């Protein structure tokens, strides 16, 4: 097993990889103690049937630059193959401000090819490559050096078997004319907005039951302070204070350090110093916020006049379409999207792109009373009216 520890070695590998139609990629990282993922290992493999064309890249070695890899990512003549790529892409976007293009995600492709919803890598390897993956090293500390042979074997398997999986899925997609469907799905993964968390929008992730403007103003300011602090210090946001403490602070609105000391849920470290000062300043900003600037909960879904019978029929139609096309139901449409359609909404993801072809056109016809559904044995039949 070859481990690359210099920029020159990485450049040589990437130059050779650029002569091939694709390269498989995976990473090992840690995120338990940081806001941003700490990249600990990169695995790469060129087409082949053994480990000779696969390498491990150690980004923790002093002086090693990943720029040759980023150049390969920018080379659009080489497909970059990942499985469940989101976290890997976030790492490369944060560290190198680069996205690998063109991208192929075998998890997304598998959902289109009849392998169910969010199928795991081990399952694909077992079903497609007829091999097994030893996951005993999965939760080891990838930042410790030296890596064990077991860790290296596990890490390399994540890109060597991926070659077989990719070639099979790519062939299936092309045969069925569904390769464009996967490309459409991957546009979200290749958008910077997917990975950028703006502090002023962090409040939307906090679950609350109160919709009072003054309360939400406090939630917004506290969440923004916490997110900005977590980003600047590169520590998990919950290390500053957890959501339940945030909601408590927004409710009790302490005015000074003595009041903070009475909090039941606030971490002891957050009751003093910079964190305590930041909390009090955030609450002061919320208190001074004009009423017309208070954040508002999106109640658009509450106003939906959902026809429950129609929503149920749409669920039956979705199940039939999923079984007929062998595409995972959740990839075609979510439960909330079905409710929106049943309420008369038409600006819905399930009614656009490839989903319209697979499901959306008949969903609209069903809502308009132009078709009916009938049971035929164990399947559902569409009847034109």
Coordinates of C-alpha atoms in Angstrom, one line a residue:
X1 CA 0.0 0.0 0.0
X2 CA 1.5 3.2 -1.2
X3 CA 1.3 6.4 0.9
X4 CA 2.0 9.7 -0.7
X5 CA 3.8 12.1 1.7
X6 CA 5.2 14.8 -0.7
X7 CA 3.6 17.3 -3.1
X8 CA 5.9 16.0 -5.9
X9 CA 4.6 12.5 -5.4
X10 CA 1.0 13.7 -5.4
X11 CA 1.6 15.8 -8.6
X12 CA 3.0 12.7 -10.3
X13 CA 0.0 10.6 -9.4
X14 CA -2.5 13.3 -10.4
X15 CA -0.7 13.8 -13.7
X16 CA -1.1 10.1 -14.5
X17 CA -4.7 10.0 -13.2
X18 CA -5.5 12.8 -15.7
X19 CA -4.9 10.3 -18.5
X20 CA -7.7 8.1 -17.3
X21 CA -11.5 8.6 -17.7
X22 CA -12.2 8.6 -14.0
X23 CA -10.6 8.5 -10.5
X24 CA -12.3 7.3 -7.3
X25 CA -12.0 9.5 -4.2
X26 CA -12.7 9.1 -0.5
X27 CA -11.5 10.8 2.7
X28 CA -11.1 10.1 6.4
X29 CA -11.7 13.0 8.8
X30 CA -12.5 14.0 12.3
X31 CA -15.2 16.4 13.4
X32 CA -16.0 15.6 17.0
X33 CA -13.9 18.4 18.4
X34 CA -14.0 21.0 15.6
X35 CA -16.5 23.1 13.7
X36 CA -14.9 22.3 10.4
X37 CA -13.9 18.7 9.5
X38 CA -10.2 18.0 10.0
X39 CA -8.9 16.2 6.9
X40 CA -6.8 13.2 8.0
X41 CA -6.5 11.1 4.8
X42 CA -7.3 11.1 1.1
X43 CA -7.7 7.9 -0.8
X44 CA -7.4 7.9 -4.6
X45 CA -7.6 5.1 -7.2
X46 CA -7.3 5.0 -11.0
X47 CA -9.0 2.4 -13.1
X48 CA -7.7 -1.1 -12.4
X49 CA -8.3 -4.5 -10.8
X50 CA -5.9 -4.4 -7.9
X51 CA -4.2 -2.0 -5.5
X52 CA -1.4 -1.0 -7.8
X53 CA -3.3 2.1 -9.1
X54 CA -4.5 3.2 -5.7
X55 CA -2.8 5.4 -3.1
X56 CA -3.3 7.0 0.3
X57 CA -2.4 10.7 0.6
X58 CA -1.4 11.9 4.0
X59 CA -2.4 15.6 4.3
X60 CA -1.1 15.8 7.9
X61 CA 2.5 15.6 6.7
X62 CA 4.3 19.0 7.0
X63 CA 4.9 20.7 3.6
X64 CA 2.4 18.6 1.6
X65 CA 0.1 20.7 -0.6
X66 CA -3.1 19.3 -2.0
X67 CA -3.0 21.7 -5.0
X68 CA -2.1 19.0 -7.5
X69 CA -5.3 17.2 -6.4
X70 CA -7.3 20.4 -6.7
X71 CA -5.9 20.8 -10.3
X72 CA -7.2 17.3 -11.0
X73 CA -10.6 18.2 -9.6
X74 CA -10.7 21.1 -12.0
X75 CA -9.8 18.9 -15.0
X76 CA -13.3 18.2 -16.5
X77 CA -12.0 15.4 -18.7
X78 CA -11.7 13.2 -15.7
X79 CA -14.8 12.0 -13.7
X80 CA -14.4 12.2 -10.0
X81 CA -16.2 9.3 -8.3
X82 CA -17.4 9.5 -4.7
X83 CA -19.9 7.6 -2.5
X84 CA -22.2 9.8 -0.4
X85 CA -20.0 12.8 -1.3
X86 CA -21.5 15.6 0.7
X87 CA -19.1 15.7 3.6
X88 CA -16.1 15.1 1.4
X89 CA -17.1 18.0 -0.9
X90 CA -17.6 20.3 2.1
X91 CA -14.0 19.5 3.2
X92 CA -12.5 20.3 -0.2
X93 CA -14.7 23.4 -0.6
X94 CA -13.7 24.8 2.8
X95 CA -10.0 23.9 2.4
X96 CA -9.4 24.5 -1.3
X97 CA -12.4 26.5 -2.5
X98 CA -12.8 23.9 -5.2
X99 CA -15.4 21.4 -6.3
X100 CA -14.5 18.2 -8.2
X101 CA -16.1 18.4 -11.7
X102 CA -17.5 16.4 -13.3
X103 CA -18.8 14.6 -10.2
X104 CA -20.4 11.1 -9.9
X105 CA -21.9 10.0 -6.6
X106 CA -22.6 6.3 -6.4
X107 CA -25.1 6.7 -3.6
X108 CA -27.3 9.0 -5.7
X109 CA -26.8 6.8 -8.8
X110 CA -27.8 3.7 -6.8
X111 CA -31.1 5.3 -5.8
X112 CA -31.9 5.9 -9.4
X113 CA -30.9 2.3 -10.3
X114 CA -33.1 0.5 -7.9
X115 CA -30.9 0.0 -4.8
X116 CA -33.3 1.8 -2.4
X117 CA -32.9 4.9 -0.4
X118 CA -29.4 6.1 0.8
X119 CA -27.9 2.7 0.1
X120 CA -24.6 2.2 2.0
X121 CA -21.2 1.6 0.4
X122 CA -20.9 -1.9 2.0
X123 CA -24.2 -3.0 0.5
X124 CA -23.2 -1.8 -3.0
X125 CA -19.8 -3.5 -2.7
X126 CA -21.5 -6.8 -1.7
X127 CA -24.2 -6.7 -4.4
X128 CA -22.1 -5.2 -7.3
X129 CA -18.5 -6.1 -6.6
X130 CA -19.3 -9.4 -4.8
X131 CA -16.9 -8.4 -2.1
X132 CA -16.9 -7.5 1.6
X133 CA -15.6 -4.5 3.4
X134 CA -14.0 -4.8 6.9
X135 CA -15.5 -1.8 8.8
X136 CA -13.6 -2.5 12.1
X137 CA -11.4 0.6 11.5
X138 CA -14.3 2.9 10.7
X139 CA -14.4 4.8 14.0
X140 CA -10.7 4.9 14.7
X141 CA -8.7 8.1 15.3
X142 CA -7.5 9.0 11.8
X143 CA -5.4 11.8 13.1
X144 CA -3.0 9.5 14.9
X145 CA 0.2 8.5 13.3
X146 CA 1.4 6.0 12.2
X147 CA -1.7 4.5 10.7
X148 CA -2.1 0.7 11.3
X149 CA -2.1 -1.8 8.4
X150 CA -5.8 -2.4 9.2
X151 CA -6.6 1.3 8.9
X152 CA -4.7 1.4 5.5
X153 CA -6.5 -1.7 4.2
X154 CA -9.9 -0.3 5.2
X155 CA -9.2 3.1 3.7
X156 CA -7.9 1.8 0.4
X157 CA -10.9 -0.5 0.0
X158 CA -13.2 2.5 0.0
X159 CA -11.8 3.5 -3.4
X160 CA -10.7 0.2 -5.0
X161 CA -14.2 -1.5 -4.8
X162 CA -15.7 1.9 -5.8
X163 CA -14.2 1.4 -9.3
X164 CA -16.3 -1.7 -9.9
X165 CA -19.4 0.0 -8.4
X166 CA -19.0 3.1 -10.5
X167 CA -18.5 1.2 -13.8
X168 CA -21.6 -0.9 -13.2
X169 CA -23.8 2.0 -12.2
X170 CA -22.6 4.3 -15.0
X171 CA -23.3 1.5 -17.5
X172 CA -26.8 1.0 -16.1
X173 CA -27.6 4.7 -16.1
X174 CA -26.5 5.1 -19.7
X175 CA -28.4 2.0 -20.8
X176 CA -31.6 3.4 -19.2
X177 CA -31.0 7.0 -20.3
X178 CA -30.9 8.2 -16.7
X179 CA -27.4 9.6 -16.5
X180 CA -28.8 13.1 -16.9
X181 CA -31.1 12.5 -13.9
X182 CA -28.0 12.0 -11.7
X183 CA -26.3 15.0 -13.1
X184 CA -29.4 17.1 -12.2
X185 CA -29.4 15.7 -8.6
X186 CA -25.7 16.6 -8.1
X187 CA -26.2 20.3 -8.8
X188 CA -27.1 20.8 -5.2
X189 CA -23.9 19.1 -4.0
X190 CA -21.9 21.4 -6.3
X191 CA -23.4 24.6 -4.9
X192 CA -21.4 26.7 -2.4
X193 CA -24.8 27.5 -0.7
X194 CA -25.0 23.9 0.5
X195 CA -21.9 24.3 2.7
X196 CA -21.9 28.0 3.8
X197 CA -23.7 28.6 7.1
X198 CA -24.3 32.4 7.5
X199 CA -24.5 33.2 11.2
X200 CA -27.6 35.4 10.7
X201 CA -29.5 32.4 9.3
X202 CA -28.4 30.0 12.1
X203 CA -31.6 30.6 14.1
X204 CA -33.6 28.7 11.5
X205 CA -32.0 25.5 12.7
X206 CA -33.1 25.9 16.3
X207 CA -36.4 24.2 17.1
X208 CA -38.7 26.3 19.2
X209 CA -42.5 26.2 20.0
X210 CA -42.8 29.9 20.6
X211 CA -43.4 32.3 17.6
X212 CA -43.3 35.5 19.6
X213 CA -41.3 38.2 17.7
X214 CA -39.3 39.3 20.7
X215 CA -38.5 35.7 21.6
X216 CA -37.4 34.9 18.0
X217 CA -35.3 38.0 18.0
X218 CA -33.4 36.7 21.0
X219 CA -33.0 33.3 19.4
X220 CA -31.7 34.9 16.2
X221 CA -29.1 37.0 17.9
X222 CA -28.0 34.2 20.3
X223 CA -27.7 31.7 17.4
X224 CA -25.7 34.2 15.3
X225 CA -23.3 34.9 18.1
X226 CA -22.8 31.2 18.7
X227 CA -22.3 30.3 15.0
X228 CA -19.8 33.1 14.4
X229 CA -17.9 32.2 17.6
X230 CA -17.8 28.5 16.7
X231 CA -16.6 29.3 13.2
X232 CA -13.9 31.7 14.4
X233 CA -12.6 29.3 17.1
X234 CA -13.2 26.2 15.0
X235 CA -15.1 24.4 17.7
X236 CA -18.5 22.7 17.7
X237 CA -21.3 25.1 18.3
X238 CA -22.6 22.9 21.2
X239 CA -19.3 23.5 23.0
X240 CA -20.4 27.1 23.4
X241 CA -23.9 26.4 24.5
X242 CA -26.5 23.9 23.4
X243 CA -29.9 24.5 21.8
X244 CA -31.8 23.9 25.0
X245 CA -29.6 26.5 26.8
X246 CA -30.2 28.9 23.9
X247 CA -33.9 28.6 24.1
X248 CA -33.7 29.0 27.9
X249 CA -31.7 32.2 27.5
X250 CA -34.1 33.6 24.9
X251 CA -37.0 33.0 27.4
X252 CA -35.4 34.3 30.6
X253 CA -33.4 37.1 28.9
X254 CA -30.7 37.6 31.6
X255 CA -29.5 41.2 32.0
X256 CA -26.2 40.6 33.7
X257 CA -23.6 38.0 34.8
X258 CA -25.5 37.4 38.0
X259 CA -28.6 36.5 36.0
X260 CA -26.5 34.2 33.8
X261 CA -25.4 32.3 36.9
X262 CA -28.9 31.3 37.5
X263 CA -29.3 29.5 34.2
X264 CA -30.0 25.8 34.7
X265 CA -28.7 24.7 31.2
X266 CA -25.9 27.0 30.4
X267 CA -22.4 25.4 30.6
X268 CA -20.3 26.7 33.5
X269 CA -17.6 28.0 31.1
X270 CA -20.2 30.1 29.3
X271 CA -21.2 32.0 32.4
X272 CA -18.1 34.1 32.4
X273 CA -15.5 35.7 30.1
X274 CA -16.0 36.3 26.4
X275 CA -18.9 33.9 26.0
X276 CA -20.9 35.5 28.8
X277 CA -20.2 38.9 27.4
X278 CA -21.3 37.8 24.0
X279 CA -24.5 36.3 25.3
X280 CA -25.5 39.5 27.1
X281 CA -24.6 41.6 24.1
X282 CA -26.7 39.4 21.8
X283 CA -29.7 39.7 24.1
X284 CA -29.2 43.5 24.3
X285 CA -29.3 43.6 20.5
X286 CA -32.4 41.6 20.4
X287 CA -34.1 43.8 23.0
X288 CA -33.3 46.9 20.9
X289 CA -34.5 45.3 17.6
X290 CA -37.5 47.1 16.2
X291 CA -40.7 45.0 15.9
X292 CA -40.7 45.3 12.1
X293 CA -37.3 43.6 12.1
X294 CA -38.2 40.7 14.2
X295 CA -37.7 37.3 12.5
X296 CA -40.8 35.4 11.5
X297 CA -41.4 31.7 11.3
X298 CA -42.4 30.4 7.9
X299 CA -46.1 29.6 8.2
X300 CA -46.7 29.1 4.5
X301 CA -47.2 25.3 5.1
X302 CA -49.7 26.0 7.9
X303 CA -51.8 27.9 5.3
X304 CA -51.9 25.0 2.9
X305 CA -55.4 23.6 2.4
X306 CA -54.4 20.0 1.9
X307 CA -57.0 17.6 0.5
X308 CA -56.1 14.5 2.6
X309 CA -57.9 12.1 0.2
X310 CA -55.9 13.5 -2.8
X311 CA -52.7 13.4 -0.8
X312 CA -53.4 9.7 -0.1
X313 CA -54.0 9.1 -3.8
X314 CA -50.7 10.8 -4.6
X315 CA -48.9 8.5 -2.2
X316 CA -50.4 5.5 -4.0
X317 CA -49.3 7.0 -7.4
X318 CA -45.8 7.7 -6.0
X319 CA -45.5 4.1 -4.8
X320 CA -46.6 2.8 -8.2
X321 CA -44.2 5.0 -10.1
X322 CA -41.3 4.1 -7.7
X323 CA -41.9 0.4 -8.3
X324 CA -42.4 0.9 -12.0
X325 CA -39.2 2.8 -12.5
X326 CA -37.2 1.2 -9.8
X327 CA -36.3 4.6 -8.3
X328 CA -36.4 5.3 -4.6
X329 CA -39.6 7.0 -3.5
X330 CA -37.9 9.7 -1.4
X331 CA -35.8 10.6 -4.4
X332 CA -38.9 11.3 -6.5
X333 CA -40.9 13.1 -4.0
X334 CA -41.1 13.7 -0.2
X335 CA -44.2 13.6 1.9
X336 CA -44.3 17.3 2.3
X337 CA -44.1 17.8 -1.5
X338 CA -47.1 15.5 -1.9
X339 CA -49.0 17.6 0.5
X340 CA -48.1 20.8 -1.3
X341 CA -49.3 19.2 -4.6
X342 CA -52.5 18.1 -3.0
X343 CA -53.0 21.7 -1.8
X344 CA -52.7 23.1 -5.3
X345 CA -49.0 24.2 -5.2
X346 CA -47.2 23.7 -8.5
X347 CA -43.8 25.2 -7.8
X348 CA -42.6 22.0 -6.3
X349 CA -39.4 20.0 -7.0
X350 CA -41.3 16.8 -7.6
X351 CA -43.0 18.5 -10.6
X352 CA -39.8 19.7 -12.4
X353 CA -36.9 18.1 -14.2
X354 CA -36.7 14.4 -14.6
X355 CA -39.2 14.0 -11.7
X356 CA -41.9 15.6 -13.9
X357 CA -41.4 12.9 -16.5
X358 CA -41.4 10.0 -14.0
X359 CA -44.1 11.3 -11.6
X360 CA -45.1 14.9 -12.0
X361 CA -47.2 14.8 -15.2
X362 CA -49.4 12.0 -13.9
X363 CA -49.6 13.7 -10.5
X364 CA -51.0 16.9 -12.1
X365 CA -53.4 14.8 -14.2
X366 CA -54.6 13.0 -11.0
X367 CA -55.2 16.3 -9.3
X368 CA -57.2 17.5 -12.3
X369 CA -59.4 14.4 -12.4
X370 CA -58.0 13.4 -15.7
X371 CA -56.9 9.9 -14.5
X372 CA -57.9 7.4 -11.9
X373 CA -56.1 4.7 -10.1
X374 CA -57.2 1.1 -9.9
X375 CA -55.8 -2.1 -8.3
X376 CA -54.7 -4.7 -10.7
X377 CA -53.4 -7.7 -8.8
X378 CA -50.5 -6.5 -6.7
X379 CA -49.9 -3.4 -8.9
X380 CA -51.7 -0.1 -9.5
X381 CA -53.1 0.7 -12.9
X382 CA -53.6 4.3 -14.3
X383 CA -57.0 4.8 -16.0
X384 CA -57.6 7.7 -18.3
X385 CA -60.9 9.5 -17.7

